[in-house]
Amino acid sequence: MSEKELGKKLDRCLADSAVKLGAGLGLGIVFSVVFFKRHTWPVAFGLGMGLGMAYTNCQNDLRAPYLIQRNIKVIAKRQ
Amino acid sequence: MLRVCLKGANSAARKCLCGNGVPLHPLQQCRSYTSGGSGSSAGKIVAASVLTVGGGVGGTILYANWDPKFRANVEKSIPYSDQVFGLALGPAAPPPVINKPRKVEPVQISSMSEMWKDSKQPKAKEVEKKAEQPDAEGPPAPAPQETLEAAAKCTECEHEPAVKERPEGEVAARLAEQDKAEQDLLTSLSSNLEDALGSTAKVTLQAIGAQEAALQAIAQHTRQLREAMEAEAPPDKKSTQWRVLEDALSERSRSVDEAGAAVLKAKAELDKLRGVIDGAKHLKIAAARPSILAAEENLHSMVVDLDSVVTRVQTAQSEAKIVSQYSELVNEAKAQFQKELNSITPEIQANWKGLTGKLTQDDLNSLIAHAHRRIDQMNRELAEQRVREQIHIDSALEQQKLEDKKALEVAVSTALEHNREQMRLEQEKKVEETREVMEAEMRTQLRRQAAAHTDHLRDVLKVQEQELRSEAEEILNSSLMEKETEYRRLTQDQLDSFTLDMNAAYARLKGMEEAIDSHVIAEEEARKAHQLWLSVEALNYTLKTAALNDPTEPLEGAVQAIKESCAEDEFAQALATALPSESLSRGVYSEASLRARFYAIRQLARRVALIDETRNSLYQYFLSYLQAMLLFEKAQEAPPAKLSAEDLDTFKLLSYAAYSLEHGDLELAAKLVNQLKGESRRVAQDWLKEARLTLETKQVVSLLSAYANAVGLGTTMAP
């Protein structure tokens, strides 16, 4: 269902953002723990990176249908 | 109101009662009047009825008097009316007898011959009848002929026998009577005639005998006289002779008288006979004619004989007279001679015969002398006589003439009479003969005529028979032909009708077969249509089987069924194949589900209204979401007939679509949804597809069902 696509996409976005955020968090935490002496900035960085990646993924996911592929010929309708 | 009605009814009833009551009393009063007046009216009624009845009876009697048929009818129908009529009018006149045999009268003569031929009566009776014909001209004579004719010709007449029988018997009886009477008459006549004839004959014979006797006597007398005169016998012999002569004379006179008397008697008898004959002639019986004729002949012959005998007698008498005269003379002479002789020879007797030996010479001489003398005398007398001869002769002649004349006259008259009689007799005989001949001839002619008539009749009958036969044959043939043609016609008609029936039946059969075939076809068609329809209905049903959010069952089966059911129908096939394969394989969503789904889509489409190719970042998504949250549009808005540019707004479109969906117009909704752009479009794509599928399927199905309905309708409407 095409209407469910968005939902799916958004689910995926959320899931992905959750994952990314989690991953970011985790990496951040790891990095902060490991590398950056429990500073919170790697966590924030990681979260931010995670969020940003998630955002971008979501955006890309949401944009995917509008991306013009090379093998698709588009006939532009003159307005 | 009920009370008012009741009151009204009461008042009306009371009024009626009063109304009846008021005349009631006068009626009662009138009754008393009418009882008084009823007597007069009753009397009037009685009088009127009596008058009517009397008038009717009188009228009936009058009319019966005028019209006998009516009288007969009334007598027949009303018992005892004949007595009344008899009292009033007298006996009814008998109905007039229809005299049918009258018509056959003209055919008397032929029938007479027929009757002759047919009748078994003896010829005398026929002759009698023939003689009778001029007499009996009445009905009895024609009746047998008529009856015979009637018998010969109209055999179909049924009351002819009744008319036939009686006259025949009567006629026969009458004829027999007549015959008997005739016979009696004839016998009487003949007996009379015979008697008369006999008596007359007897008398005549007697007369004739007497005459003959007279004749004989006369002759004898004459002879004797002559002898006496001529013989010179001796006187004694002469005296004996004279005595004998006298005896003879007396005998002759006696016999003559007797003869005369007998003649008279005979004449009387003859007259009587003649009278009888005349009487018989007057009776005019033909059968008696020959006897009459014979009697007449006899009479005539008798008369003739009598007359001849009388004449003979007369001649004899005359002769005798002459002879007597002569004898007288001779006697005189003899006497004289005797005297002379006596004077001369007294002893000689006048008898010549015995004289020869007895006479002497002298006697002889004297005798001779006497004789000579006598001779001389004689000579002298002779001379004298000769002298007076002439005178004597004349006188004698005259006398003789006179006598002759007289005799002639008498003879002539008698001869004339006789001749006349003879001629009459001859004539009568001839007449009789000719009559006989003519009768015979007539009989033969009649017989011939009868024969000719019978021949003619036979011919005619033959011809008639031929004609009738031919006619009958013709009729038979014609009727046969008719019947045959009728039969043929009937058979033909039958055949025709049968053929017609057969044809009709055959046609009907054919028609029925055709009808059945067409029915079969139609049934087939109908079945197919029904099948189609059923399958279409199944399809429809399968369309309906869509649960709310699940698609229908795959339409493949139904479509297959449709395809099978309408194998020859191209249109259906086309339609069936026109179904989208998705619907076949997967089924379609129902409109309700689509409608339900639309709302979700609408929500989503609203939310992604801003997203399109150019704007598709997440931020736009956020903005679009915000727009969706903040923008309120009508939930449903009636779409205009023509979409203008500003109507192409997502929200408007969605509201239009919602409106149209709510109003069941999926197509319009789909069309409107189709106008979405961007992400909204993408979001609604599936829905659109589904809607399109559904719409397509529905269209096809509706077409199919319409087609099936049409076909079904067409089949049901098939002749």
PDB file of N, CA and C in Angstrom, chain B residues 519-592:
ATOM      1  N   HIS B 519     -36.842 -22.475 -29.025  1.00  0.00           N
ATOM      2  CA  HIS B 519     -36.934 -22.465 -27.577  1.00  0.00           C
ATOM      3  C   HIS B 519     -35.691 -23.075 -26.962  1.00  0.00           C
ATOM      4  N   VAL B 520     -35.355 -24.198 -27.669  1.00  0.00           N
ATOM      5  CA  VAL B 520     -34.116 -24.821 -27.173  1.00  0.00           C
ATOM      6  C   VAL B 520     -32.981 -23.827 -27.265  1.00  0.00           C
ATOM      7  N   ILE B 521     -32.974 -23.254 -28.496  1.00  0.00           N
ATOM      8  CA  ILE B 521     -31.914 -22.250 -28.672  1.00  0.00           C
ATOM      9  C   ILE B 521     -32.092 -21.134 -27.664  1.00  0.00           C
ATOM     10  N   ALA B 522     -33.368 -20.716 -27.638  1.00  0.00           N
ATOM     11  CA  ALA B 522     -33.630 -19.634 -26.707  1.00  0.00           C
ATOM     12  C   ALA B 522     -33.314 -20.072 -25.289  1.00  0.00           C
ATOM     13  N   GLU B 523     -33.725 -21.356 -25.060  1.00  0.00           N
ATOM     14  CA  GLU B 523     -33.436 -21.881 -23.732  1.00  0.00           C
ATOM     15  C   GLU B 523     -31.935 -21.926 -23.519  1.00  0.00           C
ATOM     16  N   GLU B 524     -31.335 -22.385 -24.642  1.00  0.00           N
ATOM     17  CA  GLU B 524     -29.884 -22.425 -24.566  1.00  0.00           C
ATOM     18  C   GLU B 524     -29.332 -21.033 -24.309  1.00  0.00           C
ATOM     19  N   GLU B 525     -29.890 -20.174 -25.145  1.00  0.00           N
ATOM     20  CA  GLU B 525     -29.471 -18.798 -24.972  1.00  0.00           C
ATOM     21  C   GLU B 525     -29.784 -18.319 -23.576  1.00  0.00           C
ATOM     22  N   ALA B 526     -31.061 -18.652 -23.256  1.00  0.00           N
ATOM     23  CA  ALA B 526     -31.476 -18.225 -21.925  1.00  0.00           C
ATOM     24  C   ALA B 526     -30.611 -18.866 -20.868  1.00  0.00           C
ATOM     25  N   ARG B 527     -30.376 -20.154 -21.131  1.00  0.00           N
ATOM     26  CA  ARG B 527     -29.523 -20.838 -20.162  1.00  0.00           C
ATOM     27  C   ARG B 527     -28.163 -20.194 -20.113  1.00  0.00           C
ATOM     28  N   LYS B 528     -27.739 -19.968 -21.328  1.00  0.00           N
ATOM     29  CA  LYS B 528     -26.416 -19.316 -21.356  1.00  0.00           C
ATOM     30  C   LYS B 528     -26.460 -17.953 -20.717  1.00  0.00           C
ATOM     31  N   ALA B 529     -27.533 -17.284 -21.102  1.00  0.00           N
ATOM     32  CA  ALA B 529     -27.674 -15.962 -20.514  1.00  0.00           C
ATOM     33  C   ALA B 529     -27.780 -16.083 -19.001  1.00  0.00           C
ATOM     34  N   HIS B 530     -28.582 -17.103 -18.652  1.00  0.00           N
ATOM     35  CA  HIS B 530     -28.742 -17.325 -17.229  1.00  0.00           C
ATOM     36  C   HIS B 530     -27.416 -17.682 -16.577  1.00  0.00           C
ATOM     37  N   GLN B 531     -26.801 -18.561 -17.334  1.00  0.00           N
ATOM     38  CA  GLN B 531     -25.465 -18.929 -16.851  1.00  0.00           C
ATOM     39  C   GLN B 531     -24.590 -17.700 -16.722  1.00  0.00           C
ATOM     40  N   LEU B 532     -24.644 -16.959 -17.818  1.00  0.00           N
ATOM     41  CA  LEU B 532     -23.867 -15.726 -17.809  1.00  0.00           C
ATOM     42  C   LEU B 532     -24.280 -14.842 -16.649  1.00  0.00           C
ATOM     43  N   TRP B 533     -25.549 -14.753 -16.598  1.00  0.00           N
ATOM     44  CA  TRP B 533     -26.075 -13.898 -15.560  1.00  0.00           C
ATOM     45  C   TRP B 533     -25.700 -14.436 -14.190  1.00  0.00           C
ATOM     46  N   LEU B 534     -25.850 -15.780 -14.105  1.00  0.00           N
ATOM     47  CA  LEU B 534     -25.466 -16.388 -12.841  1.00  0.00           C
ATOM     48  C   LEU B 534     -23.994 -16.152 -12.551  1.00  0.00           C
ATOM     49  N   SER B 535     -23.249 -16.369 -13.590  1.00  0.00           N
ATOM     50  CA  SER B 535     -21.814 -16.148 -13.363  1.00  0.00           C
ATOM     51  C   SER B 535     -21.532 -14.690 -13.072  1.00  0.00           C
ATOM     52  N   VAL B 536     -22.286 -13.870 -13.776  1.00  0.00           N
ATOM     53  CA  VAL B 536     -22.102 -12.433 -13.498  1.00  0.00           C
ATOM     54  C   VAL B 536     -22.565 -12.115 -12.098  1.00  0.00           C
ATOM     55  N   GLU B 537     -23.652 -12.774 -11.759  1.00  0.00           N
ATOM     56  CA  GLU B 537     -24.125 -12.588 -10.403  1.00  0.00           C
ATOM     57  C   GLU B 537     -23.116 -13.117  -9.407  1.00  0.00           C
ATOM     58  N   ALA B 538     -22.570 -14.265  -9.807  1.00  0.00           N
ATOM     59  CA  ALA B 538     -21.512 -14.809  -8.957  1.00  0.00           C
ATOM     60  C   ALA B 538     -20.360 -13.828  -8.838  1.00  0.00           C
ATOM     61  N   LEU B 539     -20.082 -13.274 -10.015  1.00  0.00           N
ATOM     62  CA  LEU B 539     -19.038 -12.252 -10.013  1.00  0.00           C
ATOM     63  C   LEU B 539     -19.422 -11.097  -9.119  1.00  0.00           C
ATOM     64  N   ASN B 540     -20.652 -10.688  -9.314  1.00  0.00           N
ATOM     65  CA  ASN B 540     -21.123  -9.615  -8.441  1.00  0.00           C
ATOM     66  C   ASN B 540     -21.030 -10.007  -6.986  1.00  0.00           C
ATOM     67  N   TYR B 541     -21.434 -11.228  -6.788  1.00  0.00           N
ATOM     68  CA  TYR B 541     -21.387 -11.705  -5.416  1.00  0.00           C
ATOM     69  C   TYR B 541     -19.968 -11.768  -4.894  1.00  0.00           C
ATOM     70  N   THR B 542     -19.146 -12.254  -5.795  1.00  0.00           N
ATOM     71  CA  THR B 542     -17.741 -12.273  -5.367  1.00  0.00           C
ATOM     72  C   THR B 542     -17.250 -10.850  -5.117  1.00  0.00           C
ATOM     73  N   LEU B 543     -17.811  -9.960  -5.908  1.00  0.00           N
ATOM     74  CA  LEU B 543     -17.438  -8.582  -5.632  1.00  0.00           C
ATOM     75  C   LEU B 543     -17.910  -8.160  -4.251  1.00  0.00           C
ATOM     76  N   LYS B 544     -19.031  -8.727  -3.903  1.00  0.00           N
ATOM     77  CA  LYS B 544     -19.568  -8.311  -2.615  1.00  0.00           C
ATOM     78  C   LYS B 544     -18.872  -9.001  -1.451  1.00  0.00           C
ATOM     79  N   THR B 545     -18.182 -10.082  -1.818  1.00  0.00           N
ATOM     80  CA  THR B 545     -17.573 -10.821  -0.706  1.00  0.00           C
ATOM     81  C   THR B 545     -16.396 -10.076  -0.050  1.00  0.00           C
ATOM     82  N   ALA B 546     -16.200  -8.936  -0.593  1.00  0.00           N
ATOM     83  CA  ALA B 546     -15.077  -8.192  -0.003  1.00  0.00           C
ATOM     84  C   ALA B 546     -15.389  -7.838   1.427  1.00  0.00           C
ATOM     85  N   ALA B 547     -14.562  -8.286   2.296  1.00  0.00           N
ATOM     86  CA  ALA B 547     -14.665  -7.816   3.684  1.00  0.00           C
ATOM     87  C   ALA B 547     -14.216  -6.374   3.740  1.00  0.00           C
ATOM     88  N   LEU B 548     -14.298  -5.879   4.891  1.00  0.00           N
ATOM     89  CA  LEU B 548     -14.093  -4.438   4.964  1.00  0.00           C
ATOM     90  C   LEU B 548     -12.726  -4.024   4.430  1.00  0.00           C
ATOM     91  N   ASN B 549     -11.762  -4.720   4.880  1.00  0.00           N
ATOM     92  CA  ASN B 549     -10.429  -4.291   4.446  1.00  0.00           C
ATOM     93  C   ASN B 549      -9.732  -5.327   3.578  1.00  0.00           C
ATOM     94  N   ASP B 550     -10.437  -6.385   3.352  1.00  0.00           N
ATOM     95  CA  ASP B 550      -9.810  -7.399   2.521  1.00  0.00           C
ATOM     96  C   ASP B 550     -10.407  -7.342   1.125  1.00  0.00           C
ATOM     97  N   PRO B 551      -9.611  -7.692   0.236  1.00  0.00           N
ATOM     98  CA  PRO B 551     -10.175  -7.662  -1.114  1.00  0.00           C
ATOM     99  C   PRO B 551     -11.161  -8.821  -1.277  1.00  0.00           C
ATOM    100  N   THR B 552     -11.759  -8.749  -2.366  1.00  0.00           N
ATOM    101  CA  THR B 552     -12.683  -9.837  -2.672  1.00  0.00           C
ATOM    102  C   THR B 552     -11.901 -11.093  -2.958  1.00  0.00           C
ATOM    103  N   GLU B 553     -12.644 -12.099  -3.109  1.00  0.00           N
ATOM    104  CA  GLU B 553     -11.978 -13.299  -3.567  1.00  0.00           C
ATOM    105  C   GLU B 553     -11.514 -13.061  -4.984  1.00  0.00           C
ATOM    106  N   PRO B 554     -10.532 -13.796  -5.329  1.00  0.00           N
ATOM    107  CA  PRO B 554     -10.092 -13.565  -6.714  1.00  0.00           C
ATOM    108  C   PRO B 554     -11.245 -13.888  -7.677  1.00  0.00           C
ATOM    109  N   LEU B 555     -11.388 -13.028  -8.559  1.00  0.00           N
ATOM    110  CA  LEU B 555     -12.510 -13.149  -9.502  1.00  0.00           C
ATOM    111  C   LEU B 555     -12.241 -14.147 -10.599  1.00  0.00           C
ATOM    112  N   GLU B 556     -11.116 -14.790 -10.435  1.00  0.00           N
ATOM    113  CA  GLU B 556     -10.711 -15.646 -11.547  1.00  0.00           C
ATOM    114  C   GLU B 556     -11.756 -16.735 -11.808  1.00  0.00           C
ATOM    115  N   GLY B 557     -12.142 -17.365 -10.687  1.00  0.00           N
ATOM    116  CA  GLY B 557     -13.114 -18.458 -10.861  1.00  0.00           C
ATOM    117  C   GLY B 557     -14.369 -17.983 -11.548  1.00  0.00           C
ATOM    118  N   ALA B 558     -14.863 -16.894 -10.980  1.00  0.00           N
ATOM    119  CA  ALA B 558     -16.105 -16.386 -11.575  1.00  0.00           C
ATOM    120  C   ALA B 558     -15.896 -16.006 -13.012  1.00  0.00           C
ATOM    121  N   VAL B 559     -14.758 -15.390 -13.251  1.00  0.00           N
ATOM    122  CA  VAL B 559     -14.491 -14.988 -14.633  1.00  0.00           C
ATOM    123  C   VAL B 559     -14.312 -16.205 -15.519  1.00  0.00           C
ATOM    124  N   GLN B 560     -13.707 -17.202 -14.915  1.00  0.00           N
ATOM    125  CA  GLN B 560     -13.581 -18.443 -15.688  1.00  0.00           C
ATOM    126  C   GLN B 560     -14.952 -19.041 -15.985  1.00  0.00           C
ATOM    127  N   ALA B 561     -15.728 -18.978 -14.921  1.00  0.00           N
ATOM    128  CA  ALA B 561     -17.103 -19.460 -15.119  1.00  0.00           C
ATOM    129  C   ALA B 561     -17.796 -18.651 -16.190  1.00  0.00           C
ATOM    130  N   ILE B 562     -17.597 -17.369 -16.134  1.00  0.00           N
ATOM    131  CA  ILE B 562     -18.191 -16.517 -17.172  1.00  0.00           C
ATOM    132  C   ILE B 562     -17.653 -16.885 -18.529  1.00  0.00           C
ATOM    133  N   LYS B 563     -16.340 -17.063 -18.533  1.00  0.00           N
ATOM    134  CA  LYS B 563     -15.733 -17.416 -19.813  1.00  0.00           C
ATOM    135  C   LYS B 563     -16.284 -18.720 -20.332  1.00  0.00           C
ATOM    136  N   GLU B 564     -16.504 -19.636 -19.411  1.00  0.00           N
ATOM    137  CA  GLU B 564     -17.081 -20.911 -19.844  1.00  0.00           C
ATOM    138  C   GLU B 564     -18.537 -20.742 -20.251  1.00  0.00           C
ATOM    139  N   SER B 565     -19.195 -19.953 -19.468  1.00  0.00           N
ATOM    140  CA  SER B 565     -20.636 -19.849 -19.744  1.00  0.00           C
ATOM    141  C   SER B 565     -20.919 -19.123 -21.036  1.00  0.00           C
ATOM    142  N   CYS B 566     -20.058 -18.248 -21.378  1.00  0.00           N
ATOM    143  CA  CYS B 566     -20.283 -17.496 -22.607  1.00  0.00           C
ATOM    144  C   CYS B 566     -19.169 -17.767 -23.587  1.00  0.00           C
ATOM    145  N   ALA B 567     -19.014 -19.051 -23.916  1.00  0.00           N
ATOM    146  CA  ALA B 567     -17.887 -19.407 -24.775  1.00  0.00           C
ATOM    147  C   ALA B 567     -18.020 -18.771 -26.142  1.00  0.00           C
ATOM    148  N   GLU B 568     -19.303 -18.628 -26.655  1.00  0.00           N
ATOM    149  CA  GLU B 568     -19.457 -18.121 -28.016  1.00  0.00           C
ATOM    150  C   GLU B 568     -19.625 -16.614 -28.026  1.00  0.00           C
ATOM    151  N   ASP B 569     -19.876 -16.079 -26.892  1.00  0.00           N
ATOM    152  CA  ASP B 569     -20.196 -14.656 -26.895  1.00  0.00           C
ATOM    153  C   ASP B 569     -18.891 -13.863 -26.884  1.00  0.00           C
ATOM    154  N   GLU B 570     -18.674 -13.225 -27.962  1.00  0.00           N
ATOM    155  CA  GLU B 570     -17.414 -12.496 -28.069  1.00  0.00           C
ATOM    156  C   GLU B 570     -17.381 -11.305 -27.144  1.00  0.00           C
ATOM    157  N   PHE B 571     -18.555 -10.691 -27.112  1.00  0.00           N
ATOM    158  CA  PHE B 571     -18.613  -9.495 -26.275  1.00  0.00           C
ATOM    159  C   PHE B 571     -18.297  -9.861 -24.841  1.00  0.00           C
ATOM    160  N   ALA B 572     -18.958 -10.926 -24.415  1.00  0.00           N
ATOM    161  CA  ALA B 572     -18.724 -11.327 -23.034  1.00  0.00           C
ATOM    162  C   ALA B 572     -17.270 -11.760 -22.843  1.00  0.00           C
ATOM    163  N   GLN B 573     -16.848 -12.476 -23.874  1.00  0.00           N
ATOM    164  CA  GLN B 573     -15.448 -12.897 -23.793  1.00  0.00           C
ATOM    165  C   GLN B 573     -14.519 -11.693 -23.699  1.00  0.00           C
ATOM    166  N   ALA B 574     -14.828 -10.760 -24.567  1.00  0.00           N
ATOM    167  CA  ALA B 574     -13.982  -9.542 -24.560  1.00  0.00           C
ATOM    168  C   ALA B 574     -14.028  -8.867 -23.207  1.00  0.00           C
ATOM    169  N   LEU B 575     -15.319  -8.803 -22.775  1.00  0.00           N
ATOM    170  CA  LEU B 575     -15.465  -8.171 -21.470  1.00  0.00           C
ATOM    171  C   LEU B 575     -14.744  -8.965 -20.384  1.00  0.00           C
ATOM    172  N   ALA B 576     -14.946 -10.268 -20.511  1.00  0.00           N
ATOM    173  CA  ALA B 576     -14.303 -11.092 -19.484  1.00  0.00           C
ATOM    174  C   ALA B 576     -12.793 -10.943 -19.514  1.00  0.00           C
ATOM    175  N   THR B 577     -12.287 -10.867 -20.733  1.00  0.00           N
ATOM    176  CA  THR B 577     -10.840 -10.679 -20.818  1.00  0.00           C
ATOM    177  C   THR B 577     -10.435  -9.259 -20.464  1.00  0.00           C
ATOM    178  N   ALA B 578     -11.424  -8.362 -20.575  1.00  0.00           N
ATOM    179  CA  ALA B 578     -11.072  -6.961 -20.265  1.00  0.00           C
ATOM    180  C   ALA B 578     -10.858  -6.734 -18.792  1.00  0.00           C
ATOM    181  N   LEU B 579     -11.237  -7.715 -18.030  1.00  0.00           N
ATOM    182  CA  LEU B 579     -11.028  -7.520 -16.590  1.00  0.00           C
ATOM    183  C   LEU B 579      -9.525  -7.424 -16.290  1.00  0.00           C
ATOM    184  N   PRO B 580      -9.206  -6.580 -15.413  1.00  0.00           N
ATOM    185  CA  PRO B 580      -7.768  -6.472 -15.071  1.00  0.00           C
ATOM    186  C   PRO B 580      -7.306  -7.730 -14.348  1.00  0.00           C
ATOM    187  N   SER B 581      -6.130  -8.108 -14.644  1.00  0.00           N
ATOM    188  CA  SER B 581      -5.623  -9.378 -14.136  1.00  0.00           C
ATOM    189  C   SER B 581      -5.487  -9.346 -12.622  1.00  0.00           C
ATOM    190  N   GLU B 582      -5.299  -8.172 -12.119  1.00  0.00           N
ATOM    191  CA  GLU B 582      -5.184  -8.044 -10.665  1.00  0.00           C
ATOM    192  C   GLU B 582      -6.471  -8.519 -10.017  1.00  0.00           C
ATOM    193  N   SER B 583      -7.569  -8.067 -10.604  1.00  0.00           N
ATOM    194  CA  SER B 583      -8.864  -8.467 -10.038  1.00  0.00           C
ATOM    195  C   SER B 583      -9.042  -9.956 -10.165  1.00  0.00           C
ATOM    196  N   LEU B 584      -8.552 -10.478 -11.255  1.00  0.00           N
ATOM    197  CA  LEU B 584      -8.680 -11.911 -11.464  1.00  0.00           C
ATOM    198  C   LEU B 584      -7.888 -12.673 -10.421  1.00  0.00           C
ATOM    199  N   SER B 585      -6.653 -12.208 -10.261  1.00  0.00           N
ATOM    200  CA  SER B 585      -5.770 -12.996  -9.400  1.00  0.00           C
ATOM    201  C   SER B 585      -5.974 -12.667  -7.936  1.00  0.00           C
ATOM    202  N   ARG B 586      -6.203 -11.445  -7.725  1.00  0.00           N
ATOM    203  CA  ARG B 586      -6.193 -11.034  -6.321  1.00  0.00           C
ATOM    204  C   ARG B 586      -7.542 -10.597  -5.816  1.00  0.00           C
ATOM    205  N   GLY B 587      -8.364 -10.179  -6.746  1.00  0.00           N
ATOM    206  CA  GLY B 587      -9.653  -9.625  -6.334  1.00  0.00           C
ATOM    207  C   GLY B 587      -9.568  -8.141  -6.206  1.00  0.00           C
ATOM    208  N   VAL B 588     -10.687  -7.546  -6.009  1.00  0.00           N
ATOM    209  CA  VAL B 588     -10.723  -6.089  -5.888  1.00  0.00           C
ATOM    210  C   VAL B 588     -11.277  -5.722  -4.540  1.00  0.00           C
ATOM    211  N   TYR B 589     -11.008  -4.536  -4.209  1.00  0.00           N
ATOM    212  CA  TYR B 589     -11.517  -4.026  -2.961  1.00  0.00           C
ATOM    213  C   TYR B 589     -12.890  -3.479  -3.177  1.00  0.00           C
ATOM    214  N   SER B 590     -13.624  -3.565  -2.135  1.00  0.00           N
ATOM    215  CA  SER B 590     -14.974  -3.023  -2.253  1.00  0.00           C
ATOM    216  C   SER B 590     -14.940  -1.533  -2.101  1.00  0.00           C
ATOM    217  N   GLU B 591     -15.931  -0.950  -2.444  1.00  0.00           N
ATOM    218  CA  GLU B 591     -16.026   0.509  -2.374  1.00  0.00           C
ATOM    219  C   GLU B 591     -16.000   0.982  -0.940  1.00  0.00           C
ATOM    220  N   ALA B 592     -16.617   0.187  -0.139  1.00  0.00           N
ATOM    221  CA  ALA B 592     -16.629   0.589   1.277  1.00  0.00           C
ATOM    222  C   ALA B 592     -15.219   0.590   1.830  1.00  0.00           C
TER     223      ALA B 592
END
